[in-house]
Amino acid sequence: MKRILIVLGLLALGLGVAQKPKVVIGTGSTGGVFFYYGTALADILNKAGVAEFQPVQTGGSYDNLLLLRDRTNPQANTYYCALTTTDSAYVAFTGEEPRFKEKPAKNQRVLFYMYPSFIHLVTSEKTGIKLVQDLKGKRVSTGQPGSSTENLALLVLQGAGVKLESFAKRERLPVAEAAKALSEGTLDAFFWVGGVPTGSIVELSQTLARKGDRIYLVPIDPKSTTAQVVMKRFPGLVDPYKVPKSVYNTKADVPGLATGNIVVCPDSLPEETAYAMIKAVFENLQTLRTAVAAAKDTSLEATARLYGKLPIPFHPGAERYLKEKGLIK
């Protein structure tokens, strides 16, 4: 028996039997769309048998990009892919973001486009906040420290001429905690950059309605100085976007800005694995859309529109799939 096992072991080595790559997918905080999207994505890919996938909860884009940059280990057959906003991916790639200044995340490659993330500025009608300038003297959360939400919130405040010192209190909470604080009356407003709809904000809307109040999203006119500051900082990556009133039960549609979201993987991820990943996602797109409402905007066409728009190259596996579908040359 021992001799048989040795022979079988040698045969396995001779045939080059290799373990499947392990791919860790950085998602986001509970209550945000990244968390649910990444979990659904890993489930689809595991069922497709492409590789071994594990979603991990994180603080969002920048945490995910740091993991991709620092924890990917081809020798151990382990790769970290990241769910990220396009603006975060851009400044991590160029080194403009402080945490990437000494070591830019040049190893990231685009796999596909997910959906737009709206810059939500959430409050309730009873707070009396109608404009960004009305945040002065209020208790405001600007998002988790160092997150894409915080970076974009600070740009919005800069464009509106509102200083952080003017707040009665500044918090830096994840979306679920911020929504809970607002519903309990310990917070007046919070910023959140995320997909539409975001579950925590839908729940907040329902909670406020039961209390005789109503959710209010502060509009940001795309033609305003505030919007121009944000769009100038990320040309071509932040676009006008309107949230229909039916989404969060607001009184009217809400104009504002949105950044895109993408999946990026390390350049060391084998081309065959990346190709199999994007193929599995788009062959099971309805499953993803059923699991996550924001995935209605996930499409090959939206992915192809991003091709050449970012300084970040596409992964060769993704390029191959898009070429097969006739969407890029």
GROMACS .gro file of C-alpha atoms in nm:
model
  329
    1MET     CA    1   0.000   0.000   0.000
    2LYS     CA    2   0.283   0.238   0.090
    3ARG     CA    3   0.450   0.174  -0.248
    4ILE     CA    4   0.121   0.243  -0.431
    5LEU     CA    5   0.082   0.576  -0.250
    6ILE     CA    6   0.438   0.677  -0.338
    7VAL     CA    7   0.379   0.589  -0.705
    8LEU     CA    8   0.052   0.787  -0.709
    9GLY     CA    9   0.231   1.083  -0.550
   10LEU     CA   10   0.504   1.075  -0.811
   11LEU     CA   11   0.244   1.049  -1.089
   12ALA     CA   12   0.066   1.355  -0.954
   13LEU     CA   13   0.392   1.549  -0.954
   14GLY     CA   14   0.474   1.426  -1.303
   15LEU     CA   15   0.137   1.539  -1.435
   16GLY     CA   16   0.190   1.884  -1.284
   17VAL     CA   17  -0.120   1.875  -1.064
   18ALA     CA   18  -0.141   2.226  -0.918
   19GLN     CA   19  -0.360   2.377  -0.652
   20LYS     CA   20  -0.617   2.635  -0.755
   21PRO     CA   21  -0.516   2.995  -0.686
   22LYS     CA   22  -0.655   3.149  -0.368
   23VAL     CA   23  -0.816   3.486  -0.438
   24VAL     CA   24  -0.912   3.713  -0.149
   25ILE     CA   25  -1.167   3.983  -0.236
   26GLY     CA   26  -1.152   4.302  -0.028
   27THR     CA   27  -1.507   4.437   0.017
   28GLY     CA   28  -1.624   4.706   0.264
   29SER     CA   29  -1.810   4.770   0.586
   30THR     CA   30  -2.134   4.591   0.678
   31GLY     CA   31  -2.435   4.787   0.555
   32GLY     CA   32  -2.254   4.916   0.245
   33VAL     CA   33  -2.299   4.779  -0.106
   34PHE     CA   34  -1.932   4.669  -0.140
   35PHE     CA   35  -1.979   4.412   0.138
   36TYR     CA   36  -2.285   4.251  -0.023
   37TYR     CA   37  -2.150   4.279  -0.378
   38GLY     CA   38  -1.815   4.121  -0.286
   39THR     CA   39  -1.983   3.838  -0.095
   40ALA     CA   40  -2.219   3.762  -0.388
   41LEU     CA   41  -1.927   3.782  -0.631
   42ALA     CA   42  -1.720   3.532  -0.432
   43ASP     CA   43  -2.018   3.296  -0.416
   44ILE     CA   44  -2.066   3.304  -0.795
   45LEU     CA   45  -1.694   3.250  -0.860
   46ASN     CA   46  -1.664   2.967  -0.607
   47LYS     CA   47  -1.959   2.789  -0.768
   48ALA     CA   48  -1.796   2.832  -1.110
   49GLY     CA   49  -1.486   2.655  -0.975
   50VAL     CA   50  -1.252   2.921  -1.116
   51ALA     CA   51  -1.035   2.939  -0.804
   52GLU     CA   52  -1.079   2.947  -0.426
   53PHE     CA   53  -1.241   3.280  -0.335
   54GLN     CA   54  -1.276   3.442   0.006
   55PRO     CA   55  -1.448   3.780   0.064
   56VAL     CA   56  -1.312   3.986   0.356
   57GLN     CA   57  -1.478   4.276   0.536
   58THR     CA   58  -1.265   4.594   0.528
   59GLY     CA   59  -1.284   4.971   0.560
   60GLY     CA   60  -1.334   4.998   0.181
   61SER     CA   61  -1.137   5.108  -0.124
   62TYR     CA   62  -0.804   5.215   0.026
   63ASP     CA   63  -0.784   4.917   0.263
   64ASN     CA   64  -0.853   4.689  -0.033
   65LEU     CA   65  -0.585   4.853  -0.248
   66LEU     CA   66  -0.329   4.826   0.031
   67LEU     CA   67  -0.407   4.455   0.061
   68LEU     CA   68  -0.370   4.412  -0.316
   69ARG     CA   69  -0.038   4.597  -0.312
   70ASP     CA   70   0.115   4.441   0.000
   71ARG     CA   71  -0.042   4.098   0.060
   72THR     CA   72  -0.048   3.946  -0.288
   73ASN     CA   73   0.199   3.655  -0.292
   74PRO     CA   74   0.231   3.467  -0.622
   75GLN     CA   75   0.483   3.224  -0.462
   76ALA     CA   76   0.208   3.118  -0.221
   77ASN     CA   77  -0.050   3.119  -0.505
   78THR     CA   78  -0.244   3.389  -0.315
   79TYR     CA   79  -0.383   3.702  -0.479
   80TYR     CA   80  -0.579   3.997  -0.339
   81CYS     CA   81  -0.839   4.160  -0.563
   82ALA     CA   82  -1.006   4.486  -0.460
   83LEU     CA   83  -1.346   4.646  -0.490
   84THR     CA   84  -1.268   5.016  -0.523
   85THR     CA   85  -1.400   5.349  -0.642
   86THR     CA   86  -1.230   5.477  -0.958
   87ASP     CA   87  -1.103   5.790  -0.779
   88SER     CA   88  -0.934   5.580  -0.507
   89ALA     CA   89  -0.779   5.345  -0.763
   90TYR     CA   90  -0.654   5.647  -0.958
   91VAL     CA   91  -0.473   5.821  -0.667
   92ALA     CA   92  -0.335   5.488  -0.537
   93PHE     CA   93  -0.193   5.414  -0.883
   94THR     CA   94  -0.040   5.761  -0.931
   95GLY     CA   95   0.084   5.789  -0.570
   96GLU     CA   96  -0.115   6.109  -0.506
   97GLU     CA   97  -0.281   5.945  -0.204
   98PRO     CA   98  -0.038   5.981   0.094
   99ARG     CA   99  -0.049   5.613   0.186
  100PHE     CA  100   0.071   5.526  -0.165
  101LYS     CA  101   0.322   5.810  -0.213
  102GLU     CA  102   0.632   5.602  -0.138
  103LYS     CA  103   0.495   5.288  -0.302
  104PRO     CA  104   0.213   5.345  -0.556
  105ALA     CA  105  -0.018   5.050  -0.628
  106LYS     CA  106   0.117   5.015  -0.981
  107ASN     CA  107   0.040   4.642  -0.980
  108GLN     CA  108  -0.340   4.688  -0.999
  109ARG     CA  109  -0.521   4.594  -1.320
  110VAL     CA  110  -0.888   4.655  -1.406
  111LEU     CA  111  -1.109   4.347  -1.431
  112PHE     CA  112  -1.457   4.502  -1.479
  113TYR     CA  113  -1.687   4.793  -1.394
  114MET     CA  114  -1.944   4.742  -1.118
  115TYR     CA  115  -2.177   5.043  -1.072
  116PRO     CA  116  -2.175   5.416  -0.986
  117SER     CA  117  -2.141   5.528  -0.622
  118PHE     CA  118  -2.346   5.835  -0.532
  119ILE     CA  119  -2.203   6.096  -0.295
  120HIS     CA  120  -2.485   6.080  -0.038
  121LEU     CA  121  -2.519   6.363   0.214
  122VAL     CA  122  -2.791   6.222   0.437
  123THR     CA  123  -3.001   6.405   0.695
  124SER     CA  124  -3.370   6.429   0.791
  125GLU     CA  125  -3.626   6.698   0.721
  126LYS     CA  126  -3.650   6.789   1.090
  127THR     CA  127  -3.282   6.899   1.108
  128GLY     CA  128  -3.353   7.189   0.872
  129ILE     CA  129  -3.039   7.111   0.669
  130LYS     CA  130  -3.109   7.191   0.303
  131LEU     CA  131  -2.765   7.292   0.169
  132VAL     CA  132  -2.407   7.183   0.233
  133GLN     CA  133  -2.350   7.522   0.402
  134ASP     CA  134  -2.620   7.436   0.657
  135LEU     CA  135  -2.386   7.179   0.812
  136LYS     CA  136  -2.219   7.457   1.013
  137GLY     CA  137  -2.297   7.412   1.381
  138LYS     CA  138  -2.425   7.056   1.324
  139ARG     CA  139  -2.308   6.708   1.428
  140VAL     CA  140  -2.169   6.551   1.111
  141SER     CA  141  -1.997   6.225   1.014
  142THR     CA  142  -1.755   6.249   0.720
  143GLY     CA  143  -1.703   5.874   0.683
  144GLN     CA  144  -1.438   5.630   0.804
  145PRO     CA  145  -1.083   5.768   0.842
  146GLY     CA  146  -0.894   5.761   0.514
  147SER     CA  147  -1.186   5.619   0.317
  148SER     CA  148  -1.302   5.726  -0.028
  149THR     CA  149  -1.614   5.861   0.146
  150GLU     CA  150  -1.403   6.085   0.369
  151ASN     CA  151  -1.181   6.208   0.084
  152LEU     CA  152  -1.480   6.301  -0.134
  153ALA     CA  153  -1.668   6.450   0.164
  154LEU     CA  154  -1.373   6.680   0.236
  155LEU     CA  155  -1.369   6.787  -0.131
  156VAL     CA  156  -1.743   6.866  -0.118
  157LEU     CA  157  -1.696   7.069   0.201
  158GLN     CA  158  -1.400   7.252   0.049
  159GLY     CA  159  -1.604   7.338  -0.260
  160ALA     CA  160  -1.889   7.465  -0.041
  161GLY     CA  161  -1.656   7.671   0.179
  162VAL     CA  162  -1.742   7.474   0.495
  163LYS     CA  163  -1.459   7.413   0.743
  164LEU     CA  164  -1.452   7.109   0.972
  165GLU     CA  165  -1.402   7.341   1.271
  166SER     CA  166  -1.746   7.487   1.204
  167PHE     CA  167  -1.918   7.158   1.302
  168ALA     CA  168  -2.064   7.125   1.652
  169LYS     CA  169  -1.914   6.775   1.643
  170ARG     CA  170  -1.735   6.567   1.381
  171GLU     CA  171  -1.774   6.191   1.366
  172ARG     CA  172  -1.600   5.944   1.129
  173LEU     CA  173  -1.842   5.651   1.116
  174PRO     CA  174  -1.915   5.362   0.879
  175VAL     CA  175  -2.252   5.389   0.704
  176ALA     CA  176  -2.447   5.148   0.928
  177GLU     CA  177  -2.332   5.325   1.247
  178ALA     CA  178  -2.395   5.671   1.099
  179ALA     CA  179  -2.750   5.575   0.992
  180LYS     CA  180  -2.820   5.438   1.341
  181ALA     CA  181  -2.687   5.756   1.507
  182LEU     CA  182  -2.902   5.975   1.281
  183SER     CA  183  -3.214   5.770   1.357
  184GLU     CA  184  -3.141   5.795   1.731
  185GLY     CA  185  -3.089   6.172   1.714
  186THR     CA  186  -2.720   6.176   1.812
  187LEU     CA  187  -2.611   6.285   1.462
  188ASP     CA  188  -2.754   6.548   1.228
  189ALA     CA  189  -2.604   6.442   0.896
  190PHE     CA  190  -2.355   6.204   0.739
  191PHE     CA  191  -2.166   6.153   0.417
  192TRP     CA  192  -2.163   5.817   0.241
  193VAL     CA  193  -2.022   5.730  -0.099
  194GLY     CA  194  -2.195   5.412  -0.210
  195GLY     CA  195  -2.425   5.233  -0.449
  196VAL     CA  196  -2.789   5.318  -0.502
  197PRO     CA  197  -2.972   5.185  -0.313
  198THR     CA  198  -2.760   5.143   0.000
  199GLY     CA  199  -2.938   4.909   0.244
  200SER     CA  200  -2.857   5.107   0.560
  201ILE     CA  201  -3.005   5.424   0.410
  202VAL     CA  202  -3.320   5.243   0.293
  203GLU     CA  203  -3.365   5.116   0.651
  204LEU     CA  204  -3.302   5.467   0.788
  205SER     CA  205  -3.572   5.608   0.560
  206GLN     CA  206  -3.821   5.353   0.692
  207THR     CA  207  -3.722   5.418   1.056
  208LEU     CA  208  -3.759   5.796   1.018
  209ALA     CA  209  -4.098   5.754   0.850
  210ARG     CA  210  -4.222   5.552   1.148
  211LYS     CA  211  -4.113   5.840   1.372
  212GLY     CA  212  -4.303   6.097   1.169
  213ASP     CA  213  -3.989   6.233   1.006
  214ARG     CA  214  -3.856   6.196   0.653
  215ILE     CA  215  -3.515   6.131   0.505
  216TYR     CA  216  -3.355   6.421   0.315
  217LEU     CA  217  -3.061   6.393   0.075
  218VAL     CA  218  -2.883   6.726   0.034
  219PRO     CA  219  -2.868   6.803  -0.340
  220ILE     CA  220  -2.544   6.905  -0.508
  221ASP     CA  221  -2.610   7.087  -0.834
  222PRO     CA  222  -2.359   6.952  -1.092
  223LYS     CA  223  -2.318   7.311  -1.219
  224SER     CA  224  -2.236   7.451  -0.873
  225THR     CA  225  -1.890   7.555  -0.752
  226THR     CA  226  -1.904   7.268  -0.503
  227ALA     CA  227  -1.951   7.012  -0.780
  228GLN     CA  228  -1.688   7.173  -1.003
  229VAL     CA  229  -1.421   7.141  -0.732
  230VAL     CA  230  -1.486   6.765  -0.707
  231MET     CA  231  -1.507   6.709  -1.083
  232LYS     CA  232  -1.189   6.909  -1.147
  233ARG     CA  233  -1.000   6.695  -0.895
  234PHE     CA  234  -1.105   6.375  -1.074
  235PRO     CA  235  -1.167   6.470  -1.439
  236GLY     CA  236  -1.371   6.210  -1.623
  237LEU     CA  237  -1.411   5.993  -1.312
  238VAL     CA  238  -1.690   6.183  -1.133
  239ASP     CA  239  -2.015   6.244  -1.321
  240PRO     CA  240  -2.356   6.405  -1.259
  241TYR     CA  241  -2.608   6.155  -1.121
  242LYS     CA  242  -2.969   6.177  -1.008
  243VAL     CA  243  -3.127   5.957  -0.740
  244PRO     CA  244  -3.498   5.895  -0.816
  245LYS     CA  245  -3.731   5.987  -0.527
  246SER     CA  246  -3.863   5.629  -0.516
  247VAL     CA  247  -3.524   5.491  -0.404
  248TYR     CA  248  -3.518   5.637  -0.052
  249ASN     CA  249  -3.869   5.785  -0.039
  250THR     CA  250  -3.746   6.144  -0.069
  251LYS     CA  251  -3.992   6.418  -0.169
  252ALA     CA  252  -3.815   6.477  -0.500
  253ASP     CA  253  -3.541   6.335  -0.722
  254VAL     CA  254  -3.198   6.432  -0.587
  255PRO     CA  255  -2.927   6.570  -0.818
  256GLY     CA  256  -2.565   6.511  -0.726
  257LEU     CA  257  -2.240   6.342  -0.822
  258ALA     CA  258  -2.124   5.982  -0.853
  259THR     CA  259  -1.791   5.809  -0.892
  260GLY     CA  260  -1.753   5.470  -1.059
  261ASN     CA  261  -1.668   5.141  -0.890
  262ILE     CA  262  -1.443   4.876  -1.035
  263VAL     CA  263  -1.289   4.540  -0.951
  264VAL     CA  264  -0.911   4.545  -0.978
  265CYS     CA  265  -0.675   4.249  -0.945
  266PRO     CA  266  -0.294   4.227  -0.927
  267ASP     CA  267  -0.097   4.204  -1.250
  268SER     CA  268   0.053   3.878  -1.119
  269LEU     CA  269  -0.289   3.705  -1.120
  270PRO     CA  270  -0.260   3.444  -1.401
  271GLU     CA  271  -0.429   3.553  -1.723
  272GLU     CA  272  -0.631   3.229  -1.737
  273THR     CA  273  -0.771   3.295  -1.388
  274ALA     CA  274  -0.865   3.656  -1.464
  275TYR     CA  275  -1.028   3.549  -1.793
  276ALA     CA  276  -1.225   3.275  -1.618
  277MET     CA  277  -1.335   3.525  -1.348
  278ILE     CA  278  -1.479   3.787  -1.583
  279LYS     CA  279  -1.637   3.514  -1.797
  280ALA     CA  280  -1.806   3.355  -1.492
  281VAL     CA  281  -1.936   3.694  -1.371
  282PHE     CA  282  -2.097   3.791  -1.699
  283GLU     CA  283  -2.235   3.442  -1.764
  284ASN     CA  284  -2.405   3.464  -1.422
  285LEU     CA  285  -2.495   3.833  -1.430
  286GLN     CA  286  -2.861   3.778  -1.347
  287THR     CA  287  -2.764   3.591  -1.031
  288LEU     CA  288  -2.549   3.887  -0.925
  289ARG     CA  289  -2.827   4.136  -1.004
  290THR     CA  290  -3.077   3.934  -0.804
  291ALA     CA  291  -2.841   3.933  -0.506
  292VAL     CA  292  -2.739   4.302  -0.524
  293ALA     CA  293  -2.970   4.575  -0.660
  294ALA     CA  294  -2.678   4.804  -0.756
  295ALA     CA  295  -2.550   4.534  -0.995
  296LYS     CA  296  -2.819   4.647  -1.243
  297ASP     CA  297  -2.543   4.881  -1.370
  298THR     CA  298  -2.281   4.605  -1.400
  299SER     CA  299  -2.235   4.540  -1.770
  300LEU     CA  300  -1.972   4.458  -2.030
  301GLU     CA  301  -2.065   4.776  -2.218
  302ALA     CA  302  -1.994   4.993  -1.910
  303THR     CA  303  -1.666   4.804  -1.863
  304ALA     CA  304  -1.566   4.867  -2.226
  305ARG     CA  305  -1.648   5.241  -2.190
  306LEU     CA  306  -1.389   5.261  -1.911
  307TYR     CA  307  -1.120   5.106  -2.132
  308GLY     CA  308  -0.851   5.370  -2.197
  309LYS     CA  309  -1.023   5.623  -1.969
  310LEU     CA  310  -0.809   5.537  -1.666
  311PRO     CA  311  -0.429   5.539  -1.645
  312ILE     CA  312  -0.465   5.192  -1.489
  313PRO     CA  313  -0.430   4.917  -1.754
  314PHE     CA  314  -0.688   4.642  -1.790
  315HIS     CA  315  -0.584   4.290  -1.690
  316PRO     CA  316  -0.485   4.085  -2.000
  317GLY     CA  317  -0.750   3.828  -1.905
  318ALA     CA  318  -1.020   4.098  -1.908
  319GLU     CA  319  -0.888   4.241  -2.237
  320ARG     CA  320  -0.904   3.898  -2.395
  321TYR     CA  321  -1.268   3.850  -2.290
  322LEU     CA  322  -1.374   4.198  -2.408
  323LYS     CA  323  -1.202   4.140  -2.744
  324GLU     CA  324  -1.382   3.806  -2.784
  325LYS     CA  325  -1.711   3.989  -2.728
  326GLY     CA  326  -1.615   4.250  -2.989
  327LEU     CA  327  -1.629   4.541  -2.742
  328ILE     CA  328  -1.266   4.652  -2.777
  329LYS     CA  329  -1.008   4.611  -3.049
   0.00000   0.00000   0.00000
